Tab-separated table of C-alpha atoms in Angstrom:
chain	number	residue	atom	x	y	z
N	140	MET	CA	-0.063	0.065	-0.047
N	141	PHE	CA	2.776	2.259	0.950
N	142	LEU	CA	4.583	1.683	-2.321
N	143	SER	CA	1.590	2.289	-4.443
N	144	ARG	CA	1.117	5.516	-2.652
N	145	MET	CA	4.810	6.667	-3.407
N	146	GLU	CA	4.270	5.646	-7.119
N	147	SER	CA	1.106	7.724	-7.184
N	148	HIS	CA	2.832	10.730	-5.901
N	149	CYS	CA	5.723	10.425	-8.222
N	150	PHE	CA	3.248	10.004	-10.973
N	151	LEU	CA	1.431	13.167	-10.067
N	152	LEU	CA	4.613	15.181	-9.583
N	153	PHE	CA	5.708	14.021	-13.147
N	154	VAL	CA	2.435	15.082	-14.702
N	155	PHE	CA	2.605	18.644	-12.949
N	156	VAL	CA	6.178	19.184	-14.052
N	157	PHE	CA	5.454	18.088	-17.498
N	158	GLN	CA	2.514	20.380	-17.710
N	159	ALA	CA	4.463	23.309	-16.382
N	160	ILE	CA	7.120	22.818	-18.966
N	161	PHE	CA	4.577	22.568	-21.786
N	162	ILE	CA	2.790	25.843	-20.707
N	163	LEU	CA	6.144	27.681	-20.514
N	164	ILE	CA	7.000	26.281	-23.983
N	165	LEU	CA	3.541	27.268	-25.312
N	166	TYR	CA	3.379	30.820	-24.000
N	167	GLY	CA	7.230	31.425	-24.344
N	168	GLY	CA	7.399	31.329	-28.152
N	169	GLY	CA	7.981	27.739	-28.937
N	170	PRO	CA	10.659	25.251	-27.965
N	171	SER	CA	13.526	26.964	-29.755
N	172	ARG	CA	13.189	29.811	-27.312
N	173	VAL	CA	14.019	27.601	-24.425
N	174	PHE	CA	17.395	26.738	-25.942
N	175	ARG	CA	17.991	30.095	-27.588
N	176	GLY	CA	20.057	31.374	-24.614
N	177	ILE	CA	22.643	28.747	-25.263
N	178	LEU	CA	23.335	30.142	-28.712
N	179	GLU	CA	22.719	33.964	-28.302
N	180	PRO	CA	24.412	36.405	-26.170
N	181	PRO	CA	22.593	38.088	-23.156
N	182	GLY	CA	20.102	40.603	-24.383
N	183	ALA	CA	20.308	39.523	-28.057
N	184	GLY	CA	16.702	38.394	-28.146
N	185	ASP	CA	14.948	40.474	-25.501
N	186	TYR	CA	12.851	42.769	-27.577
N	187	SER	CA	11.193	44.340	-24.398
N	188	LYS	CA	14.554	46.065	-23.832
N	189	PRO	CA	15.722	47.633	-27.142
N	190	HIS	CA	18.532	50.100	-27.288
N	191	ASP	CA	19.696	53.162	-29.470
N	192	VAL	CA	21.750	52.000	-32.423
N	193	TYR	CA	24.209	54.732	-31.864
N	194	THR	CA	25.057	53.374	-28.363
N	195	ASN	CA	28.908	53.424	-27.891
N	196	LEU	CA	29.574	54.115	-31.634
N	197	SER	CA	31.548	57.264	-30.636
N	198	LEU	CA	34.113	54.889	-28.880
N	199	PHE	CA	35.303	54.011	-32.470
N	200	THR	CA	37.979	56.720	-33.051
N	201	ARG	CA	40.625	57.180	-35.643
N	202	ALA	CA	43.753	55.113	-35.452
N	203	PRO	CA	46.930	57.323	-35.094
N	204	ARG	CA	48.391	55.953	-38.192
N	205	GLN	CA	45.799	54.693	-40.880
N	206	ASP	CA	48.566	52.792	-42.834
N	207	ALA	CA	49.554	50.834	-39.692
N	208	ALA	CA	45.991	50.160	-38.438
N	209	PRO	CA	45.400	46.571	-37.191
N	210	TYR	CA	42.769	44.218	-38.540
N	211	CYS	CA	39.362	44.598	-36.881
N	212	SER	CA	38.625	41.937	-34.304
N	213	ALA	CA	36.607	38.913	-35.658
N	214	GLN	CA	33.893	39.807	-33.150
N	215	SER	CA	32.987	43.444	-33.057
N	216	PRO	CA	33.307	44.728	-29.457
N	217	LEU	CA	30.096	46.530	-29.800
N	218	LEU	CA	28.112	43.219	-30.400
N	219	GLY	CA	29.241	41.571	-27.136
N	220	THR	CA	30.117	37.845	-27.106
N	221	TYR	CA	27.919	36.208	-29.552
N	222	ARG	CA	28.791	32.558	-29.997
N	223	ALA	CA	28.594	31.604	-33.636
N	224	PRO	CA	27.707	28.113	-34.681
N	225	ALA	CA	30.836	25.977	-35.429
N	226	GLY	CA	32.269	26.754	-38.818
N	227	LEU	CA	30.548	30.106	-39.262
N	228	ALA	CA	33.672	32.289	-38.223
N	229	GLU	CA	35.764	30.445	-40.877
N	230	SER	CA	33.037	31.190	-43.516
N	231	LEU	CA	33.004	34.873	-42.721
N	232	PHE	CA	36.555	35.715	-43.474
N	233	HIS	CA	38.874	34.721	-46.244
N	234	SER	CA	41.867	33.706	-44.007
N	235	SER	CA	42.596	33.513	-40.259
N	236	PRO	CA	44.100	36.661	-38.957
N	237	ASP	CA	47.355	36.964	-37.057
N	238	PRO	CA	46.373	37.542	-33.516
N	239	ALA	CA	49.175	40.038	-33.149
N	240	GLN	CA	47.563	42.274	-35.786
N	241	THR	CA	44.017	42.055	-34.477
N	242	CYS	CA	42.321	45.020	-32.840
N	243	LEU	CA	41.699	43.809	-29.416
N	244	VAL	CA	39.021	45.681	-27.390
N	245	SER	CA	37.400	44.115	-24.364
N	246	SER	CA	33.836	43.793	-24.725
N	247	SER	CA	33.385	44.443	-21.075
N	248	ASN	CA	33.946	48.006	-21.899
N	249	PHE	CA	30.811	48.340	-24.012
N	250	GLN	CA	27.031	47.997	-23.682
N	251	THR	CA	25.841	45.254	-26.091
N	252	VAL	CA	22.813	46.132	-28.036
N	253	GLY	CA	21.004	43.403	-29.933
N	254	PRO	CA	17.416	44.547	-30.263
N	255	LEU	CA	17.103	48.191	-31.430
N	256	THR	CA	14.684	50.879	-30.760
N	257	ILE	CA	13.060	51.841	-34.209
N	258	THR	CA	10.688	54.814	-34.485
N	259	PHE	CA	9.516	56.757	-37.574
N	260	ARG	CA	7.609	59.487	-35.697
N	261	VAL	CA	10.391	62.120	-36.338
N	262	LEU	CA	12.018	62.576	-39.781
N	263	PRO	CA	15.807	62.997	-39.504
N	264	SER	CA	17.261	65.704	-41.619
N	265	GLU	CA	20.164	64.839	-43.801
N	266	ARG	CA	22.526	67.237	-41.789
N	267	MET	CA	21.700	65.452	-38.475
N	268	ILE	CA	22.389	62.077	-40.104
N	269	MET	CA	25.871	63.333	-41.329
N	270	LYS	CA	26.601	64.751	-37.939
N	271	ARG	CA	25.857	61.467	-36.148
N	272	ASN	CA	28.014	59.593	-38.644
N	273	PRO	CA	31.161	61.520	-39.112
N	274	PHE	CA	33.254	58.852	-40.534
N	275	VAL	CA	31.053	58.202	-43.474
N	276	GLN	CA	32.777	59.378	-46.522
N	277	SER	CA	31.308	60.971	-49.829
N	278	GLY	CA	29.219	58.491	-51.661
N	279	GLY	CA	27.988	56.750	-48.497
N	280	HIS	CA	31.321	54.883	-48.091
N	281	TYR	CA	32.623	53.780	-44.727
N	282	LYS	CA	35.520	51.993	-43.522
N	283	PRO	CA	36.291	51.470	-39.725
N	284	PRO	CA	38.550	54.407	-38.533
N	285	HIS	CA	40.287	52.189	-35.935
N	286	CYS	CA	41.026	48.996	-37.827
N	287	PHE	CA	41.238	47.329	-41.231
N	288	ALA	CA	37.966	45.751	-42.172
N	289	ARG	CA	37.723	41.923	-42.919
N	290	TYR	CA	34.592	42.256	-44.969
N	291	LYS	CA	33.335	44.534	-47.665
N	292	SER	CA	29.527	44.698	-48.359
N	293	ALA	CA	27.671	46.736	-51.050
N	294	ILE	CA	24.169	47.838	-50.014
N	295	LEU	CA	22.029	48.054	-52.996
N	296	VAL	CA	18.717	49.903	-52.571
N	297	PRO	CA	16.129	50.292	-55.465
N	298	TYR	CA	14.453	53.612	-55.271
N	299	ARG	CA	11.972	56.152	-56.795
N	300	ASN	CA	10.540	59.178	-54.964
N	301	GLN	CA	10.666	57.783	-51.497
N	302	GLU	CA	12.586	60.526	-49.720
N	303	LYS	CA	11.112	59.877	-46.247
N	304	HIS	CA	11.935	56.129	-46.505
N	305	LEU	CA	15.316	57.183	-47.551
N	306	ARG	CA	16.104	59.235	-44.520
N	307	HIS	CA	14.745	56.882	-42.042
N	308	LEU	CA	16.813	54.073	-43.770
N	309	LEU	CA	19.973	56.105	-43.651
N	310	TYR	CA	19.638	57.198	-40.073
N	311	TYR	CA	19.484	53.581	-38.972
N	312	ILE	CA	21.473	51.704	-41.519
N	313	HIS	CA	24.531	53.787	-41.169
N	314	PRO	CA	25.343	53.170	-37.462
N	315	PHE	CA	23.974	49.523	-37.759
N	316	LEU	CA	26.597	48.549	-40.272
N	317	GLN	CA	29.344	50.496	-38.566
N	318	ARG	CA	28.597	48.429	-35.344
N	319	GLN	CA	29.571	45.524	-37.330
N	320	GLN	CA	32.933	46.822	-38.332
N	321	LEU	CA	32.064	46.441	-42.129
N	322	SER	CA	33.539	48.369	-45.001
N	323	TYR	CA	30.592	49.258	-47.120
N	324	THR	CA	28.979	51.688	-49.444
N	325	ILE	CA	25.268	52.389	-49.901
N	326	TYR	CA	24.023	52.631	-53.455
N	327	LEU	CA	20.687	54.055	-54.362
N	328	ILE	CA	19.534	52.865	-57.836
N	329	GLN	CA	16.903	55.259	-59.051
N	330	GLN	CA	14.368	54.574	-61.848
N	331	VAL	CA	13.188	57.443	-63.940
N	332	GLY	CA	10.104	57.638	-66.067
N	333	THR	CA	6.456	56.771	-65.455
N	334	GLY	CA	6.512	53.132	-66.134
N	335	SER	CA	5.799	50.615	-63.299
N	336	PHE	CA	8.610	50.039	-60.869
N	337	ASN	CA	11.000	47.116	-61.762
N	338	ARG	CA	12.843	46.380	-58.492
N	339	ALA	CA	14.636	43.210	-59.895
N	340	LYS	CA	16.018	45.033	-62.862
N	341	LEU	CA	17.164	47.895	-60.853
N	342	LEU	CA	19.205	45.553	-58.724
N	343	ASN	CA	20.850	43.959	-61.703
N	344	VAL	CA	21.752	47.615	-62.567
N	345	GLY	CA	23.282	48.220	-59.098
N	346	VAL	CA	25.218	44.977	-59.103
N	347	ARG	CA	26.892	45.848	-62.425
N	348	GLU	CA	27.692	49.525	-61.342
N	349	ALA	CA	28.662	48.579	-57.902
N	350	MET	CA	31.314	45.977	-59.033
N	351	LYS	CA	33.092	48.730	-60.987
N	352	ASP	CA	34.072	50.316	-57.813
N	353	GLU	CA	35.154	47.435	-55.582
N	354	GLU	CA	35.614	43.631	-55.576
N	355	TRP	CA	32.764	43.202	-53.017
N	356	ASP	CA	32.623	40.245	-50.841
N	357	CYS	CA	28.719	40.623	-50.399
N	358	LEU	CA	25.930	42.233	-52.227
N	359	VAL	CA	23.151	43.081	-49.819
N	360	LEU	CA	19.865	43.722	-51.779
N	361	HIS	CA	17.733	46.044	-49.671
N	362	ASP	CA	14.279	47.414	-49.912
N	363	ILE	CA	14.086	50.908	-48.931
N	364	ASP	CA	11.106	50.524	-46.595
N	365	LEU	CA	12.851	48.070	-44.409
N	366	VAL	CA	14.735	48.750	-41.130
N	367	PRO	CA	16.589	45.872	-39.089
N	368	GLU	CA	15.562	45.444	-35.461
N	369	ASN	CA	18.502	43.493	-34.256
N	370	ASP	CA	22.224	44.384	-34.763
N	371	TYR	CA	23.324	40.741	-34.552
N	372	ASN	CA	21.699	40.315	-37.875
N	373	LEU	CA	25.026	40.510	-39.847
N	374	TYR	CA	25.165	42.038	-43.255
N	375	ILE	CA	27.623	39.406	-44.659
N	376	CYS	CA	27.083	36.629	-47.031
N	377	ASP	CA	26.851	32.794	-46.533
N	378	GLU	CA	29.849	31.372	-48.099
N	379	TYR	CA	27.823	28.674	-49.986
N	380	TYR	CA	24.315	29.800	-50.629
N	381	PRO	CA	22.159	33.070	-51.128
N	382	LYS	CA	20.998	34.053	-47.786
N	383	HIS	CA	17.458	35.669	-47.084
N	384	MET	CA	17.819	38.152	-44.301
N	385	ALA	CA	14.239	39.488	-43.857
N	386	SER	CA	12.937	36.327	-42.471
N	387	ALA	CA	10.499	38.005	-39.909
N	388	MET	CA	8.739	41.278	-40.903
N	389	ASP	CA	6.297	43.046	-38.653
N	390	LYS	CA	3.838	43.341	-41.603
N	391	PHE	CA	3.581	39.712	-41.769
N	392	GLN	CA	3.398	39.137	-38.044
N	393	TYR	CA	7.100	38.303	-38.019
N	394	THR	CA	6.560	35.143	-40.181
N	395	LEU	CA	7.310	34.357	-43.795
N	396	PRO	CA	4.319	34.945	-46.082
N	397	TYR	CA	5.005	31.808	-47.926
N	398	LYS	CA	7.929	29.300	-48.097
N	399	SER	CA	9.841	30.418	-51.048
N	400	PHE	CA	9.658	34.265	-50.337
N	401	PHE	CA	13.057	35.946	-51.045
N	402	GLY	CA	11.914	39.568	-50.820
N	403	GLY	CA	12.881	42.528	-48.544
N	404	VAL	CA	16.582	41.909	-47.709
N	405	SER	CA	18.938	39.388	-49.131
N	406	ALA	CA	22.646	38.793	-49.365
N	407	VAL	CA	24.458	37.018	-52.187
N	408	THR	CA	28.187	36.802	-53.218
N	409	PRO	CA	28.982	38.151	-56.798
N	410	GLU	CA	29.567	34.525	-57.678
N	411	HIS	CA	26.174	33.593	-56.399
N	412	TYR	CA	24.590	36.377	-58.480
N	413	MET	CA	26.188	35.556	-61.724
N	414	LYS	CA	25.634	31.768	-61.174
N	415	MET	CA	21.823	32.270	-61.192
N	416	ASN	CA	22.207	34.924	-63.921
N	417	GLY	CA	21.014	37.710	-61.664
N	418	PHE	CA	17.462	38.720	-61.178
N	419	PRO	CA	14.871	38.733	-64.027
N	420	ASN	CA	14.535	41.929	-65.984
N	421	THR	CA	10.883	41.403	-67.016
N	422	TYR	CA	8.736	41.901	-63.788
N	423	TRP	CA	7.112	45.382	-63.778
N	424	GLY	CA	5.096	46.207	-60.676
N	425	ASP	CA	5.352	44.922	-56.990
N	426	GLY	CA	6.534	41.542	-55.849
N	427	GLY	CA	6.167	39.131	-58.710
N	428	GLU	CA	9.738	38.525	-59.096
N	429	ASN	CA	10.324	36.781	-55.753
N	430	ASP	CA	9.121	33.358	-57.028
N	431	ASP	CA	11.277	33.573	-60.018
N	432	ILE	CA	14.403	34.405	-58.051
N	433	ALA	CA	13.725	31.508	-55.652
N	434	THR	CA	13.269	29.086	-58.482
N	435	ARG	CA	16.464	30.354	-60.345
N	436	ILE	CA	18.480	29.792	-57.149
N	437	HIS	CA	17.414	26.176	-57.189
N	438	LEU	CA	17.903	25.826	-60.929
N	439	ALA	CA	21.380	27.060	-60.522
N	440	GLY	CA	22.201	24.132	-58.093
N	441	MET	CA	22.064	26.233	-54.989
N	442	LYS	CA	19.461	26.624	-52.003
N	443	ILE	CA	18.157	29.451	-49.828
N	444	VAL	CA	19.431	29.831	-46.408
N	445	ARG	CA	17.685	32.227	-43.944
N	446	THR	CA	18.617	34.269	-41.033
N	447	SER	CA	17.028	33.147	-37.843
N	448	PRO	CA	13.537	34.726	-37.422
N	449	HIS	CA	14.506	35.924	-33.963
N	450	LEU	CA	17.470	37.886	-35.513
N	451	GLY	CA	16.167	38.658	-38.951
N	452	ARG	CA	13.406	40.925	-37.754
N	453	TYR	CA	12.468	44.055	-39.785
N	454	ARG	CA	10.196	47.013	-39.224
N	455	VAL	CA	8.351	48.192	-42.312
N	456	MET	CA	7.785	51.917	-42.882
N	457	ASP	CA	4.148	52.720	-43.791
N	458	TYR	CA	4.631	55.851	-45.895
N	459	ASN	CA	2.832	55.816	-49.240
N	460	GLU	CA	4.817	58.389	-51.402
N	461	GLU	CA	5.170	56.660	-54.596
N	462	ARG	CA	2.973	53.547	-54.653
N	463	GLU	CA	-0.666	53.472	-55.687
N	464	ILE	CA	-3.382	52.435	-53.145
N	465	GLN	CA	-2.815	48.690	-52.749
N	466	GLU	CA	-5.300	46.042	-51.803
N	467	PRO	CA	-4.310	43.896	-48.781
N	468	TRP	CA	-1.144	41.985	-49.657
N	469	ARG	CA	-1.299	38.624	-51.418
N	470	ARG	CA	1.085	36.516	-53.243
N	471	PRO	CA	1.602	37.850	-56.799
N	472	PRO	CA	0.968	35.485	-59.707
N	473	SER	CA	3.909	34.138	-61.494
N	474	GLN	CA	4.426	35.728	-64.980
N	475	HIS	CA	6.923	33.297	-66.614
N	476	ASN	CA	7.969	29.733	-66.828
N	477	THR	CA	11.454	30.330	-64.986
N	478	ARG	CA	12.665	27.041	-65.919
N	479	LYS	CA	12.605	27.976	-69.601
N	480	THR	CA	13.612	31.765	-69.269
N	481	TRP	CA	16.276	32.071	-66.471
N	482	LYS	CA	19.269	31.639	-68.663
N	483	ALA	CA	17.977	34.084	-71.194
N	484	ASP	CA	16.548	36.811	-68.861
N	485	GLY	CA	18.906	38.293	-66.384
N	486	MET	CA	22.324	39.884	-66.162
N	487	ASN	CA	23.328	38.498	-69.589
N	488	THR	CA	20.566	40.392	-71.268
N	489	LEU	CA	20.402	43.576	-69.089
N	490	GLN	CA	20.064	46.819	-71.016
N	491	PHE	CA	19.818	50.323	-69.431
N	492	ARG	CA	20.829	53.810	-70.038
N	493	LEU	CA	22.983	55.450	-67.257
N	494	ILE	CA	21.710	59.043	-66.836
N	495	SER	CA	23.961	60.008	-63.904
N	496	ARG	CA	26.153	58.866	-61.058
N	497	ILE	CA	26.370	61.213	-58.168
N	498	LYS	CA	28.276	60.874	-54.751
N	499	HIS	CA	25.997	62.373	-52.146
N	500	PRO	CA	27.209	62.625	-48.615
N	501	LEU	CA	25.490	59.615	-47.259
N	502	TYR	CA	25.008	57.450	-50.411
N	503	THR	CA	25.919	57.099	-54.153
N	504	LYS	CA	22.863	57.824	-56.378
N	505	ILE	CA	22.747	55.996	-59.791
N	506	THR	CA	19.966	57.233	-61.921
N	507	VAL	CA	18.875	55.005	-64.842
N	508	ASP	CA	16.512	54.746	-67.713
N	509	ILE	CA	15.573	50.874	-67.803
N	510	GLY	CA	12.898	51.465	-70.326
N	511	TYR	CA	9.357	49.997	-69.958
N	512	VAL	CA	7.540	47.059	-71.111
N	513	PRO	CA	3.858	46.751	-70.144
N	514	PRO	CA	3.167	43.502	-68.097
N	515	PHE	CA	1.970	40.540	-69.930
N	516	SER	CA	2.813	42.328	-73.237
């Protein structure tokens, strides 16, 4: 009798503990969240405690001798002590640095950030953005003043008549990238004319023009209305496959709208981009190119990798300067048989007329005429 009572008590205790764990998982964001602390630094995923993206950025000061500057540390001191998965560090850099030539700064001297405070209530002026980013050079180019950058990323932004979006993006993206100790340039690819917007073709133009300036390690393809919410979302490429970075946008309740979605923000190496023949030139209007791009990635023998949804979070600006009134978002219909067209529609057939290329204080603006072909013509 005594034994059966003990067994009964143990069983009830087991049921209670199991239910408690189940409730914690259910209301705490899923099982992945239970183990998230093992892989992420303290504060990297606590969106209830966001911080200013400019926090501690002024502590990066110019090295006494630029020609003798050390390599930047493999881990930016402003990002704390993030533990990357095995093998990731090796994929980020071309070679292992000499420890004696690495810029060593104890992360204990800095406040880590992770989740960022993002607000669009006040429109920043260009003068104010310039003042807060004193090391950004003409054309929107930046290299760390205190060390030699290990990674070079070109940020390519398709654009037309979206000045408010632009100012908000510049205010947040410059310090965001500087915190990661990247060498980078922001390119604005502006479409002229009254024809429908062609995001994919503008990105093809941006890639071609950007590669004239530098042998970029990574091409970051960035919509102008998206701002990253976590500075552990690294703007660097995956060594092996195209990377989709905007894996959790607020307008989609921080989930993917559909499995093959590749829109918003993505990162590809120049080799990846050419292997899939770039993006299609024949999608006029909003969004229809995403399925085509996802398909050509697979047809080129690659796959899509994604930033963790907990880090790849983005706020979407709700200004409506250039777009017509839209119905509620839905997946655009496919216009082409990508399997038949991808090798004949892309970088190898790109045609455009370069109108101007101007270095502004915070970005390089490339204005182009890309023609216009009515949809479904």
